[in-house]
Amino acid sequence: MVARLRWPIVGFLPEYDALPDLGNAAVPRREPRADGKTSGHGCGHNVLGAGLVGAALTVKAVMAAQGIPGTLRVYGCAAEESEGAKVYMARGGVV
């Protein structure tokens, strides 16, 4: 998502992942999922991801409405805890 291709450049890094053995049925107690899947969100990264995308959309709207120059970039970061995704992103030039 890019608002404008100018400085400053502001980045958002929504993190999201599903960790092994944290899956749960949609109930307020510990209960296995009926479909047998065991991975799930346990650290709030699902909320961080959605919140940061919402924040980026809001900042983009404000920049457009007020004529504020700059570039917004949103880089989703999957497997944030288990696969070292940020290392691969840095190696790929996402800084």
XYZ file of N, CA and C in Angstrom, residues 7-91:
255
model
N 9.352 11.466 0.348
C 9.822 11.427 1.728
C 8.862 12.213 2.594
N 8.713 11.904 3.836
C 9.339 10.766 4.507
C 8.645 9.460 4.141
N 9.351 8.380 4.370
C 8.765 7.051 4.184
C 8.457 6.496 5.569
N 7.220 6.122 5.783
C 6.785 5.567 7.067
C 6.349 4.130 6.831
N 6.907 3.220 7.609
C 6.573 1.811 7.450
C 5.752 1.272 8.607
N 4.886 0.349 8.283
C 4.097 -0.382 9.274
C 4.432 -1.860 9.107
N 4.608 -2.567 10.201
C 4.990 -3.978 10.159
C 3.981 -4.816 10.947
N 2.836 -5.135 10.338
C 1.873 -5.996 11.022
C 2.424 -7.415 11.148
N 2.466 -7.908 12.349
C 2.935 -9.273 12.596
C 1.733 -10.193 12.750
N 1.878 -11.382 12.229
C 0.832 -12.381 12.411
C 1.467 -13.755 12.289
N 0.998 -14.658 13.049
C 1.483 -16.026 12.965
C 0.492 -16.945 13.661
N 0.671 -18.204 13.422
C -0.114 -19.231 14.106
C 0.895 -20.224 14.666
N 0.932 -20.336 15.958
C 1.936 -21.165 16.620
C 1.394 -22.558 16.921
N 2.279 -23.557 16.895
C 1.839 -24.928 17.159
C 1.260 -25.085 18.565
N 0.258 -25.900 18.674
C -0.362 -26.280 19.950
C -1.053 -25.129 20.683
N -1.394 -24.059 19.980
C -2.126 -22.959 20.607
C -3.540 -22.811 20.054
N -3.930 -23.713 19.170
C -5.277 -23.661 18.609
C -6.323 -23.977 19.663
N -7.497 -23.427 19.493
C -8.567 -23.641 20.454
C -9.911 -23.448 19.761
N -10.902 -24.133 20.251
C -12.267 -23.894 19.771
C -12.669 -22.468 20.152
N -13.662 -21.930 19.504
C -14.107 -20.556 19.773
C -14.985 -20.515 21.018
N -14.385 -20.886 22.134
C -15.066 -20.880 23.429
C -14.106 -20.302 24.467
N -14.612 -19.778 25.597
C -13.742 -19.139 26.587
C -13.081 -20.115 27.565
N -12.726 -21.279 27.098
C -12.023 -22.259 27.933
C -11.144 -23.087 27.003
N -10.232 -23.824 27.551
C -9.342 -24.655 26.743
C -10.133 -25.825 26.187
N -10.240 -25.883 24.862
C -10.971 -26.963 24.207
C -10.421 -27.122 22.789
N -10.035 -28.343 22.423
C -9.479 -28.560 21.082
C -10.473 -28.173 19.989
N -9.922 -27.762 18.861
C -10.765 -27.442 17.708
C -11.377 -28.714 17.150
N -12.580 -28.608 16.640
C -13.285 -29.767 16.090
C -12.653 -30.262 14.798
N -11.970 -29.379 14.069
C -11.373 -29.783 12.791
C -10.003 -30.433 12.953
N -9.512 -30.537 14.190
C -8.242 -31.200 14.446
C -7.014 -30.322 14.278
N -7.166 -29.109 13.816
C -6.012 -28.216 13.661
C -5.542 -27.775 15.032
N -4.228 -27.724 15.208
C -3.692 -27.414 16.532
C -3.007 -26.059 16.618
N -2.729 -25.404 15.505
C -2.044 -24.117 15.589
C -3.053 -22.989 15.761
N -2.580 -21.907 16.385
C -3.458 -20.768 16.620
C -2.686 -19.569 17.128
N -3.377 -18.473 17.317
C -2.764 -17.234 17.793
C -2.700 -17.265 19.313
N -1.537 -16.946 19.858
C -1.417 -16.972 21.296
C -0.778 -15.737 21.894
N -0.224 -14.875 21.076
C 0.515 -13.722 21.593
C -0.098 -12.394 21.172
N -1.268 -12.422 20.603
C -1.915 -11.191 20.188
C -1.463 -10.659 18.844
N -0.637 -11.418 18.126
C -0.160 -10.930 16.834
C -1.296 -10.776 15.830
N -2.333 -11.581 15.959
C -3.480 -11.407 15.067
C -4.118 -10.036 15.275
N -4.126 -9.563 16.504
C -4.675 -8.245 16.809
C -3.711 -7.154 16.344
N -2.407 -7.363 16.554
C -1.408 -6.396 16.087
C -1.496 -6.213 14.578
N -1.622 -7.319 13.859
C -1.696 -7.241 12.403
C -2.874 -6.415 11.939
N -4.044 -6.725 12.447
C -5.251 -5.990 12.051
C -5.178 -4.530 12.493
N -4.683 -4.298 13.688
C -4.585 -2.928 14.198
C -3.645 -2.066 13.381
N -2.504 -2.631 12.983
C -1.544 -1.851 12.198
C -2.028 -1.588 10.782
N -2.741 -2.525 10.192
C -3.325 -2.264 8.871
C -4.359 -1.139 8.987
N -5.180 -1.188 10.022
C -6.148 -0.116 10.255
C -5.471 1.230 10.488
N -4.377 1.226 11.244
C -3.632 2.465 11.488
C -3.056 3.018 10.191
N -2.505 2.145 9.352
C -1.936 2.591 8.076
C -3.017 3.195 7.179
N -4.177 2.571 7.131
C -5.277 3.111 6.324
C -5.729 4.476 6.838
N -5.751 4.627 8.150
C -6.144 5.904 8.746
C -5.115 6.985 8.445
N -3.838 6.664 8.606
C -2.778 7.634 8.312
C -2.815 8.026 6.837
N -3.036 7.055 5.960
C -3.135 7.348 4.524
C -4.267 8.337 4.253
N -5.420 8.121 4.871
C -6.567 9.014 4.674
C -6.265 10.424 5.179
N -5.613 10.529 6.327
C -5.265 11.843 6.879
C -4.254 12.547 5.974
N -3.252 11.804 5.509
C -2.259 12.394 4.607
C -2.925 12.937 3.344
N -3.827 12.156 2.780
C -4.512 12.580 1.556
C -5.401 13.797 1.818
N -6.139 13.779 2.911
C -7.073 14.864 3.219
C -6.359 16.175 3.530
N -5.179 16.079 4.145
C -4.472 17.290 4.560
C -3.287 17.631 3.658
N -3.115 16.878 2.585
C -2.025 17.158 1.658
C -0.645 16.956 2.252
N -0.515 16.011 3.153
C 0.775 15.738 3.794
C 1.593 14.832 2.879
N 2.792 15.263 2.498
C 3.609 14.432 1.617
C 4.229 13.269 2.370
N 4.540 12.236 1.641
C 5.210 11.090 2.236
C 4.765 9.801 1.586
N 5.426 8.744 1.981
C 5.135 7.410 1.469
C 4.797 6.508 2.638
N 3.734 5.750 2.510
C 3.380 4.744 3.509
C 3.630 3.378 2.910
N 4.250 2.514 3.690
C 4.462 1.138 3.257
C 4.020 0.201 4.371
N 3.352 -0.869 3.975
C 2.895 -1.887 4.924
C 3.520 -3.206 4.504
N 4.301 -3.792 5.400
C 4.956 -5.074 5.147
C 4.420 -6.098 6.141
N 3.617 -7.027 5.681
C 3.127 -8.090 6.549
C 4.264 -9.024 6.929
N 4.285 -9.450 8.169
C 5.366 -10.301 8.664
C 4.772 -11.596 9.212
N 4.706 -12.589 8.346
C 4.202 -13.907 8.761
C 5.306 -14.685 9.464
N 4.927 -15.710 10.180
C 5.885 -16.583 10.876
C 6.862 -15.760 11.701
N 6.351 -14.763 12.374
C 7.184 -13.803 13.088
C 8.007 -14.454 14.195
N 7.464 -15.414 14.887
C 8.189 -16.010 16.005
C 8.971 -17.257 15.643
N 8.519 -17.998 14.653
C 9.112 -19.318 14.454
C 10.081 -19.426 13.290
N 9.954 -18.609 12.264
C 10.773 -18.792 11.066
C 11.773 -17.672 10.827
N 11.851 -16.697 11.699
C 12.791 -15.603 11.507
C 12.487 -14.767 10.280
N 11.223 -14.494 10.048
C 10.795 -13.787 8.838
C 11.470 -12.431 8.683
N 11.717 -11.739 9.777
C 12.326 -10.409 9.678
C 13.747 -10.487 9.131
N 14.450 -11.569 9.417
C 15.798 -11.746 8.867
C 15.721 -11.824 7.352
N 14.787 -12.611 6.842
C 14.626 -12.743 5.393
C 14.167 -11.426 4.768
N 13.324 -10.703 5.461
C 12.866 -9.413 4.947
C 14.034 -8.435 4.853
N 14.885 -8.398 5.877
C 16.047 -7.505 5.856
C 17.007 -7.893 4.741
N 17.245 -9.185 4.584
C 18.125 -9.640 3.499
C 17.562 -9.265 2.132
